[in-house]
Tab-separated table of C-alpha atoms and ligand atoms in Angstrom:
chain	number	residue	atom	x	y	z
R	1	MET	CA	-0.038	-60.522	-52.450
R	2	THR	CA	1.125	-57.023	-50.917
R	3	ASP	CA	4.935	-56.933	-50.907
R	4	ILE	CA	5.685	-56.521	-46.877
R	5	ALA	CA	8.844	-54.885	-47.639
R	6	SER	CA	7.960	-52.167	-49.827
R	7	LEU	CA	4.614	-51.305	-47.769
R	8	GLU	CA	7.015	-51.047	-44.907
R	9	ARG	CA	9.329	-48.862	-46.586
R	10	GLU	CA	6.476	-46.413	-47.663
R	11	LEU	CA	5.074	-46.408	-44.603
R	12	THR	CA	8.184	-45.575	-42.789
R	13	GLU	CA	9.088	-42.687	-45.367
R	14	ARG	CA	5.710	-41.176	-44.888
R	15	ILE	CA	5.753	-41.324	-41.001
R	16	ALA	CA	9.229	-39.719	-40.993
R	17	ALA	CA	7.490	-36.913	-43.496
R	18	ALA	CA	4.598	-36.127	-41.083
R	19	GLY	CA	5.236	-32.185	-40.345
R	20	ASP	CA	2.183	-32.498	-37.307
R	21	GLU	CA	0.253	-34.196	-34.910
R	22	PRO	CA	-3.332	-34.435	-37.076
R	23	ALA	CA	-1.119	-35.391	-40.238
R	24	LEU	CA	0.688	-38.370	-38.136
R	25	GLU	CA	-3.053	-39.405	-36.622
R	26	SER	CA	-4.344	-39.769	-40.268
R	27	LEU	CA	-1.381	-41.685	-41.239
R	28	ARG	CA	-1.913	-44.117	-38.062
R	29	VAL	CA	-5.595	-44.724	-38.684
R	30	ALA	CA	-4.668	-45.340	-42.546
R	31	ALA	CA	-2.274	-48.207	-41.577
R	32	LEU	CA	-3.118	-49.623	-38.059
R	33	GLY	CA	-6.828	-48.365	-38.086
R	34	LYS	CA	-9.879	-50.773	-39.010
R	35	LYS	CA	-9.471	-50.860	-42.422
R	36	GLY	CA	-5.909	-49.919	-42.624
R	37	SER	CA	-3.345	-51.268	-44.850
R	38	VAL	CA	-1.608	-53.123	-41.960
R	39	SER	CA	-4.898	-54.411	-40.513
R	40	GLU	CA	-5.955	-55.309	-44.248
R	41	LEU	CA	-2.900	-57.729	-44.355
R	42	LEU	CA	-3.442	-59.418	-40.793
R	43	LYS	CA	-6.947	-59.976	-42.066
R	44	THR	CA	-5.565	-62.122	-44.839
R	45	LEU	CA	-3.963	-64.722	-42.535
R	46	GLY	CA	-7.068	-66.597	-41.630
R	47	GLY	CA	-7.251	-67.418	-45.355
R	48	LEU	CA	-4.085	-68.997	-45.371
R	49	SER	CA	-2.831	-72.885	-44.757
R	50	PRO	CA	-1.114	-73.490	-41.555
R	51	ASP	CA	2.217	-73.669	-42.989
R	52	GLU	CA	1.498	-70.307	-44.979
R	53	ARG	CA	0.388	-68.939	-41.682
R	54	LYS	CA	3.657	-69.941	-39.815
R	55	ILE	CA	5.494	-67.997	-42.446
R	56	GLN	CA	3.216	-64.884	-42.977
R	57	GLY	CA	2.304	-64.405	-39.503
R	58	PRO	CA	5.633	-63.288	-37.816
R	59	LEU	CA	6.252	-60.789	-41.059
R	60	ILE	CA	2.992	-59.443	-40.635
R	61	ASN	CA	2.748	-58.912	-37.009
R	62	GLY	CA	6.572	-57.707	-37.038
R	63	LEU	CA	5.721	-55.398	-39.749
R	64	ARG	CA	2.589	-53.988	-37.502
R	65	ASP	CA	4.707	-53.396	-34.179
R	66	ARG	CA	7.560	-51.537	-36.421
R	67	VAL	CA	5.078	-49.096	-37.589
R	68	ALA	CA	3.386	-48.735	-34.342
R	69	GLU	CA	6.612	-47.990	-32.785
R	70	ALA	CA	7.859	-45.854	-35.571
R	71	ILE	CA	4.598	-43.659	-35.268
R	72	ALA	CA	5.043	-43.257	-31.335
R	73	THR	CA	8.710	-42.211	-31.613
R	74	ARG	CA	7.672	-39.611	-34.329
R	75	LYS	CA	4.903	-38.170	-32.101
R	76	THR	CA	7.244	-37.800	-29.300
R	77	ALA	CA	9.442	-35.921	-31.646
R	78	LEU	CA	6.441	-33.715	-32.868
R	79	GLU	CA	5.278	-33.175	-29.168
R	80	ALA	CA	8.991	-31.845	-28.340
R	81	GLY	CA	9.072	-29.523	-31.290
R	82	ALA	CA	5.607	-27.925	-30.680
R	83	LEU	CA	6.677	-27.021	-27.553
R	84	ASP	CA	9.695	-25.472	-28.562
R	85	ALA	CA	7.832	-23.346	-31.233
R	86	ARG	CA	5.491	-22.346	-28.460
R	87	LEU	CA	8.401	-21.396	-25.766
R	88	ALA	CA	10.161	-19.764	-28.787
R	89	GLN	CA	6.715	-17.604	-29.895
R	90	GLU	CA	5.944	-16.833	-26.328
R	91	ARG	CA	9.508	-15.572	-25.215
R	92	VAL	CA	9.375	-12.395	-23.096
R	93	ASP	CA	12.304	-10.089	-23.153
R	94	VAL	CA	12.316	-9.095	-19.296
R	95	THR	CA	15.204	-6.509	-20.236
R	96	LEU	CA	12.550	-4.377	-22.023
R	97	PRO	CA	11.667	-1.330	-20.544
R	98	ALA	CA	7.891	-1.689	-18.879
R	99	PRO	CA	4.973	-0.474	-21.316
R	100	GLU	CA	3.749	2.799	-20.614
R	101	ILE	CA	0.675	1.707	-19.068
R	102	VAL	CA	1.226	2.372	-15.753
R	103	ARG	CA	-0.827	5.007	-14.677
R	104	GLY	CA	-1.573	4.595	-11.029
R	105	THR	CA	0.185	7.235	-8.546
R	106	ILE	CA	0.442	7.721	-5.389
R	107	HIS	CA	-1.315	10.181	-3.459
R	108	PRO	CA	0.263	13.138	-1.807
R	109	VAL	CA	-1.394	12.618	1.052
R	110	SER	CA	0.057	9.139	1.387
R	111	GLN	CA	3.220	10.265	0.490
R	112	VAL	CA	3.512	12.964	2.885
R	113	GLN	CA	2.232	10.628	5.504
R	114	SER	CA	4.945	8.206	4.591
R	115	GLU	CA	7.573	11.091	4.897
R	116	VAL	CA	6.588	11.948	8.392
R	117	THR	CA	6.169	8.408	9.353
R	118	LEU	CA	9.709	7.754	8.257
R	119	ILE	CA	11.307	10.691	9.703
R	120	LEU	CA	9.497	10.135	13.455
R	121	ALA	CA	10.275	6.141	12.982
R	122	ASP	CA	13.860	7.135	12.680
R	123	LEU	CA	13.826	9.137	15.843
R	124	GLY	CA	12.845	6.121	17.527
R	125	PHE	CA	8.673	6.500	17.166
R	126	ALA	CA	6.478	3.453	16.892
R	127	VAL	CA	3.035	3.877	14.881
R	128	ALA	CA	-0.282	3.580	16.834
R	129	GLU	CA	-3.708	3.041	15.470
R	130	GLY	CA	-7.145	3.902	16.428
R	131	PRO	CA	-10.257	3.332	14.782
R	132	ASP	CA	-12.208	6.246	12.781
R	133	VAL	CA	-15.459	5.562	14.866
R	134	GLU	CA	-14.459	6.727	18.208
R	135	SER	CA	-16.562	6.922	21.416
R	136	ASP	CA	-16.997	10.380	23.179
R	137	ASP	CA	-15.613	9.211	26.201
R	138	TYR	CA	-11.644	8.759	24.321
R	139	ASN	CA	-12.442	11.395	21.775
R	140	PHE	CA	-13.026	14.405	24.659
R	141	THR	CA	-13.937	13.182	28.134
R	142	ARG	CA	-10.359	11.727	29.085
R	143	LEU	CA	-8.766	14.461	26.889
R	144	ASN	CA	-10.222	16.763	29.789
R	145	MET	CA	-13.171	17.781	27.981
R	146	PRO	CA	-16.177	16.736	30.542
R	147	ALA	CA	-19.779	16.884	28.604
R	148	ASP	CA	-20.184	20.566	29.191
R	149	HIS	CA	-16.788	21.914	28.188
R	150	PRO	CA	-16.974	24.628	25.957
R	151	ALA	CA	-14.250	23.378	23.565
R	152	ARG	CA	-16.196	20.654	22.507
R	153	GLN	CA	-18.358	23.112	20.012
R	154	MET	CA	-15.093	23.947	18.476
R	155	HIS	CA	-14.719	20.469	16.980
R	156	ASP	CA	-18.062	20.629	14.371
R	157	THR	CA	-18.376	16.852	15.233
R	158	PHE	CA	-20.110	14.530	13.513
R	159	TYR	CA	-22.121	12.046	15.973
R	160	MET	CA	-23.729	8.548	15.400
R	161	LYS	CA	-27.276	7.854	16.845
R	162	PRO	CA	-27.466	7.732	20.173
R	163	GLN	CA	-27.551	3.928	21.714
R	164	ALA	CA	-29.683	2.570	24.115
R	165	ASP	CA	-27.487	3.603	27.083
R	166	GLY	CA	-27.455	7.296	25.922
R	167	THR	CA	-23.884	6.976	24.685
R	168	ARG	CA	-23.166	8.546	21.208
R	169	SER	CA	-20.022	7.168	19.089
R	170	LEU	CA	-18.607	9.707	16.672
R	171	LEU	CA	-16.245	10.433	14.037
R	172	ARG	CA	-13.197	10.860	15.534
R	173	THR	CA	-12.388	14.893	15.288
R	174	HIS	CA	-8.483	14.555	15.888
R	175	THR	CA	-5.860	12.079	16.393
R	176	SER	CA	-5.794	12.438	20.287
R	177	PRO	CA	-7.944	9.528	21.107
R	178	VAL	CA	-4.971	7.289	19.907
R	179	GLN	CA	-3.045	8.802	23.056
R	180	VAL	CA	-5.807	7.711	25.293
R	181	ARG	CA	-5.928	4.378	23.715
R	182	THR	CA	-2.183	3.657	23.724
R	183	MET	CA	-1.860	5.312	27.241
R	184	LEU	CA	-4.364	2.546	28.591
R	185	SER	CA	-3.074	-0.461	26.997
R	186	GLN	CA	0.455	0.113	27.683
R	187	LYS	CA	3.008	1.100	30.207
R	188	PRO	CA	5.550	4.067	30.019
R	189	PRO	CA	7.820	4.788	28.306
R	190	ILE	CA	5.827	5.398	25.724
R	191	ARG	CA	6.951	7.080	22.037
R	192	ILE	CA	4.491	6.508	19.502
R	193	ILE	CA	2.839	8.756	16.596
R	194	ALA	CA	-0.308	8.362	15.052
R	195	PRO	CA	-1.281	8.919	11.432
R	196	GLY	CA	-4.779	8.735	10.179
R	197	ARG	CA	-8.009	10.073	9.196
R	198	THR	CA	-10.011	12.702	11.189
R	199	TYR	CA	-13.499	14.475	10.227
R	200	ARG	CA	-15.101	17.828	11.131
R	201	CYS	CA	-18.100	19.081	9.482
R	202	ASP	CA	-16.440	22.133	7.690
R	203	SER	CA	-15.589	22.506	3.939
R	204	ASP	CA	-13.940	25.282	1.950
R	205	ALA	CA	-10.484	25.792	-0.092
R	206	THR	CA	-8.483	24.985	3.198
R	207	HIS	CA	-10.849	22.516	5.123
R	208	SER	CA	-12.225	19.177	4.067
R	209	PRO	CA	-15.137	17.209	6.352
R	210	MET	CA	-12.597	14.185	6.232
R	211	PHE	CA	-8.873	15.023	6.573
R	212	HIS	CA	-5.765	13.789	7.820
R	213	GLN	CA	-3.759	14.220	11.329
R	214	VAL	CA	-0.741	12.503	12.743
R	215	GLU	CA	-0.260	12.787	16.486
R	216	GLY	CA	2.952	12.308	18.667
R	217	LEU	CA	2.929	11.126	21.992
R	218	VAL	CA	6.229	10.703	24.441
R	219	ILE	CA	5.298	9.559	28.422
R	220	ASP	CA	8.327	9.041	30.434
R	221	GLU	CA	9.806	10.309	33.846
R	222	HIS	CA	12.107	13.071	32.455
R	223	THR	CA	10.891	14.351	29.211
R	224	HIS	CA	10.006	17.914	28.750
R	225	LEU	CA	9.226	20.625	26.403
R	226	GLY	CA	12.904	20.784	25.195
R	227	TYR	CA	12.537	17.613	23.851
R	228	LEU	CA	9.524	18.217	22.099
R	229	LYS	CA	11.146	21.498	20.536
R	230	TRP	CA	13.813	19.358	19.150
R	231	VAL	CA	11.778	16.454	17.885
R	232	LEU	CA	9.689	19.123	15.999
R	233	GLU	CA	12.746	21.280	14.599
R	234	GLU	CA	14.634	17.634	13.590
R	235	LEU	CA	11.034	16.555	11.872
R	236	CYS	CA	10.625	19.928	10.089
R	237	LYS	CA	14.016	20.290	8.777
R	238	ALA	CA	13.833	16.724	7.661
R	239	PHE	CA	10.267	16.827	6.091
R	240	PHE	CA	10.989	20.284	4.306
R	241	GLU	CA	14.491	19.453	3.241
R	242	VAL	CA	16.442	22.482	4.656
R	243	PRO	CA	19.181	22.317	7.057
R	244	ASN	CA	17.899	24.783	9.479
R	245	VAL	CA	14.439	26.154	9.943
R	246	GLY	CA	13.504	28.988	12.406
R	247	MET	CA	10.578	27.910	14.903
R	248	ARG	CA	8.336	29.907	16.834
R	249	PHE	CA	6.572	28.472	19.752
R	250	ARG	CA	3.235	30.556	20.837
R	251	PRO	CA	1.392	30.259	24.172
R	252	SER	CA	-2.029	28.559	23.189
R	253	HIS	CA	-4.790	26.611	25.062
R	254	PHE	CA	-5.530	22.526	24.482
R	255	PRO	CA	-7.591	21.206	27.409
R	256	PHE	CA	-5.220	18.194	27.036
R	257	THR	CA	-2.005	19.707	27.515
R	258	GLU	CA	-0.869	21.944	30.007
R	259	PRO	CA	1.230	23.952	29.237
R	260	SER	CA	-0.030	24.355	25.354
R	261	LEU	CA	1.484	25.853	22.306
R	262	GLU	CA	1.262	26.470	18.804
R	263	VAL	CA	4.386	25.780	16.578
R	264	ASP	CA	4.957	28.263	13.668
R	265	ILE	CA	7.688	27.828	10.914
R	266	GLN	CA	9.905	30.285	9.461
R	267	CYS	CA	9.106	31.002	5.569
R	268	ASP	CA	9.430	33.427	2.751
R	269	ARG	CA	6.232	34.148	0.828
R	270	SER	CA	7.395	37.170	-0.857
R	271	GLY	CA	7.942	35.172	-4.181
R	272	ALA	CA	6.009	32.912	-6.376
R	273	GLN	CA	6.885	29.740	-4.412
R	274	ILE	CA	7.019	29.699	-1.008
R	275	LYS	CA	10.660	29.125	0.762
R	276	PHE	CA	10.906	27.271	4.152
R	277	GLY	CA	13.683	28.118	6.601
R	278	GLU	CA	14.385	31.662	5.697
R	279	GLY	CA	12.077	35.129	5.162
R	280	LYS	CA	10.084	36.975	7.427
R	281	ASP	CA	6.757	35.166	7.498
R	282	TRP	CA	5.401	32.531	9.738
R	283	LEU	CA	3.172	29.716	9.042
R	284	GLU	CA	1.394	27.854	11.993
R	285	ILE	CA	2.044	23.736	11.261
R	286	ALA	CA	1.059	22.057	14.828
R	287	GLY	CA	-0.548	22.307	18.144
R	288	ALA	CA	1.305	20.899	21.179
R	289	GLY	CA	2.288	20.865	24.655
R	290	MET	CA	3.137	18.789	28.177
R	291	VAL	CA	0.287	16.132	28.450
R	292	HIS	CA	-2.451	17.515	30.996
R	293	PRO	CA	-2.023	15.687	34.451
R	294	ARG	CA	-5.773	15.105	34.540
R	295	VAL	CA	-5.549	13.379	31.300
R	296	LEU	CA	-2.690	11.139	32.739
R	297	GLU	CA	-4.989	10.182	35.820
R	298	MET	CA	-7.689	9.210	33.206
R	299	CYS	CA	-5.731	7.074	31.076
R	300	GLY	CA	-4.178	5.233	33.862
R	301	VAL	CA	-0.966	7.044	34.395
R	302	ASP	CA	0.603	7.996	37.452
R	303	PRO	CA	1.155	11.787	37.153
R	304	GLU	CA	3.381	12.183	40.164
R	305	ILE	CA	5.929	9.483	38.519
R	306	TYR	CA	5.296	10.121	34.751
R	307	GLN	CA	5.135	13.288	32.428
R	308	GLY	CA	5.008	13.760	28.539
R	309	PHE	CA	4.246	15.744	25.503
R	310	ALA	CA	2.338	15.638	22.830
R	311	PHE	CA	1.883	17.299	19.476
R	312	GLY	CA	-0.956	17.157	16.485
R	313	MET	CA	-0.290	18.348	12.886
R	314	GLY	CA	-2.231	18.102	9.706
R	315	ILE	CA	-0.655	15.941	6.735
R	316	ASP	CA	-2.914	17.311	4.035
R	317	ARG	CA	-1.751	21.012	5.291
R	318	LEU	CA	1.755	19.704	5.492
R	319	ALA	CA	1.200	18.484	1.906
R	320	MET	CA	0.117	21.732	0.331
R	321	LEU	CA	2.729	23.398	1.804
R	322	LYS	CA	5.343	21.212	0.580
R	323	TYR	CA	4.241	20.450	-2.466
R	324	GLY	CA	2.581	23.713	-3.531
R	325	ILE	CA	-0.787	22.649	-3.587
R	326	PRO	CA	-3.183	25.731	-3.322
R	327	ASP	CA	-6.861	24.178	-2.747
R	328	LEU	CA	-7.433	21.227	-0.578
R	329	ARG	CA	-10.534	20.208	-2.184
R	330	PRO	CA	-9.361	18.436	-5.217
R	331	PHE	CA	-7.222	16.055	-2.748
R	332	PHE	CA	-10.419	14.255	-2.557
R	333	ASP	CA	-12.297	14.790	-5.912
R	334	SER	CA	-10.187	11.501	-7.385
R	335	ASP	CA	-9.855	13.662	-10.982
R	336	VAL	CA	-6.970	11.693	-12.836
R	337	ARG	CA	-5.516	14.681	-14.221
R	338	TRP	CA	-5.032	15.870	-10.935
R	339	LEU	CA	-3.647	12.783	-9.498
R	340	ARG	CA	-1.134	12.411	-12.426
R	341	HIS	CA	-0.105	15.805	-12.211
R	342	TYR	CA	0.372	15.933	-8.162
R	343	GLY	CA	0.870	12.206	-7.763
R	344	PHE	CA	4.044	10.474	-6.863
R	345	GLY	CA	5.835	7.350	-8.794
R	346	ALA	CA	4.885	4.236	-7.034
R	347	PHE	CA	8.647	3.376	-7.094
R	348	ASP	CA	10.002	6.955	-5.678
R	349	ALA	CA	9.487	5.759	-1.872
R	350	PRO	CA	10.624	8.067	0.138
R	351	SER	CA	13.883	7.083	2.353
R	352	ILE	CA	15.684	8.669	4.770
R	353	ASP	CA	19.293	8.566	2.932
R	354	GLY	CA	17.852	8.028	-0.610
R	355	GLY	CA	15.820	11.068	-0.411
R	356	LEU	CA	12.177	11.992	0.818
R	357	SER	CA	10.919	13.657	-2.206
R	358	ARG	CA	12.146	13.485	-5.781
M	1	LIG	N1	-5.964	17.648	18.723
M	1	LIG	C1	-5.295	18.652	18.586
M	1	LIG	C2	-6.121	19.399	17.400
M	1	LIG	O1	-6.682	18.781	16.468
M	1	LIG	C3	-3.842	18.818	18.350
M	1	LIG	C4	-2.938	18.557	19.366
M	1	LIG	C5	-2.355	17.469	19.584
M	1	LIG	C6	-2.788	19.854	20.489
M	1	LIG	C7	-1.583	17.348	20.543
M	1	LIG	C8	-1.845	19.677	21.577
M	1	LIG	C9	-1.553	18.334	21.648
M	1	LIG	O2	-6.226	20.643	17.168
């Protein structure tokens, strides 16, 4: 007859030495499985006399219980060990620098749009938006350009197919329709900027059929050209990061402003790089003026009580000037080499006190 005590000793030693879960499982089968050593012992109980069974029964059953328990305890220990090993292997050192696979950059247009928005938000302007596909009414008519107005021709408009009622949607040719939308939906005082995409059928080194503008609009009871001048001066100083910038306001004409003006900034183009705020040259950067009383009226604002100013400038052009980018066309080619060269790091978000560009 098998010596129960020596079988138990042998099994206990082998269980303790099992190195992993599969090894432990085959031990379990060898001891407690159908043909396992302990199971075979249990089977012998049937052939014993009642007296012998009374002695052998508890011994063999006790053996089975202790072996099963030893296996369960070892199993728990092996599982915990395996988890610890995996955690150690998959350990990540979060203090290491990020791998060199971050390739995306912020496009100069996005960068300049954030810079301008940030400066004007700091001056108290809220951001307003309008759709790229605009109605003829908002893009032209309510901006004092009725159907037969000659200024419409200057906009090289992309029109949609006419609808059943004869009206035609279009791709907005400027951000000025956001002025209309804002006046129709908000009560003065109004102080908004509207950056976004604009479209004109035009394409060369300095014109792209899709480009970007930022519109500004202020409506209240007292505002005047002096405020407009101050806002544009503050914007230019902050944007070009210079303490002073000479500005020139030339009389001009837009159907939706009266008086209208064009804004130039002083610069020096004699060297290889253009310098702002000094020198003998001038660069046009914005169209502006006092909102025409007819426009106020058509947008539900009483011109007897309210007045306001508006300005519009090209974001792409500002980007070319500030970052010395000579040609506009590659802005929209999505060439990764260009993007890598002119793009900005995703973590270099502009901020008023941290500096706009770094
Ligand atoms: N919308 C004009 C343009 O695109 C610019 C402008 C805006 C002029 C606001 C005056 C006032 O040319």
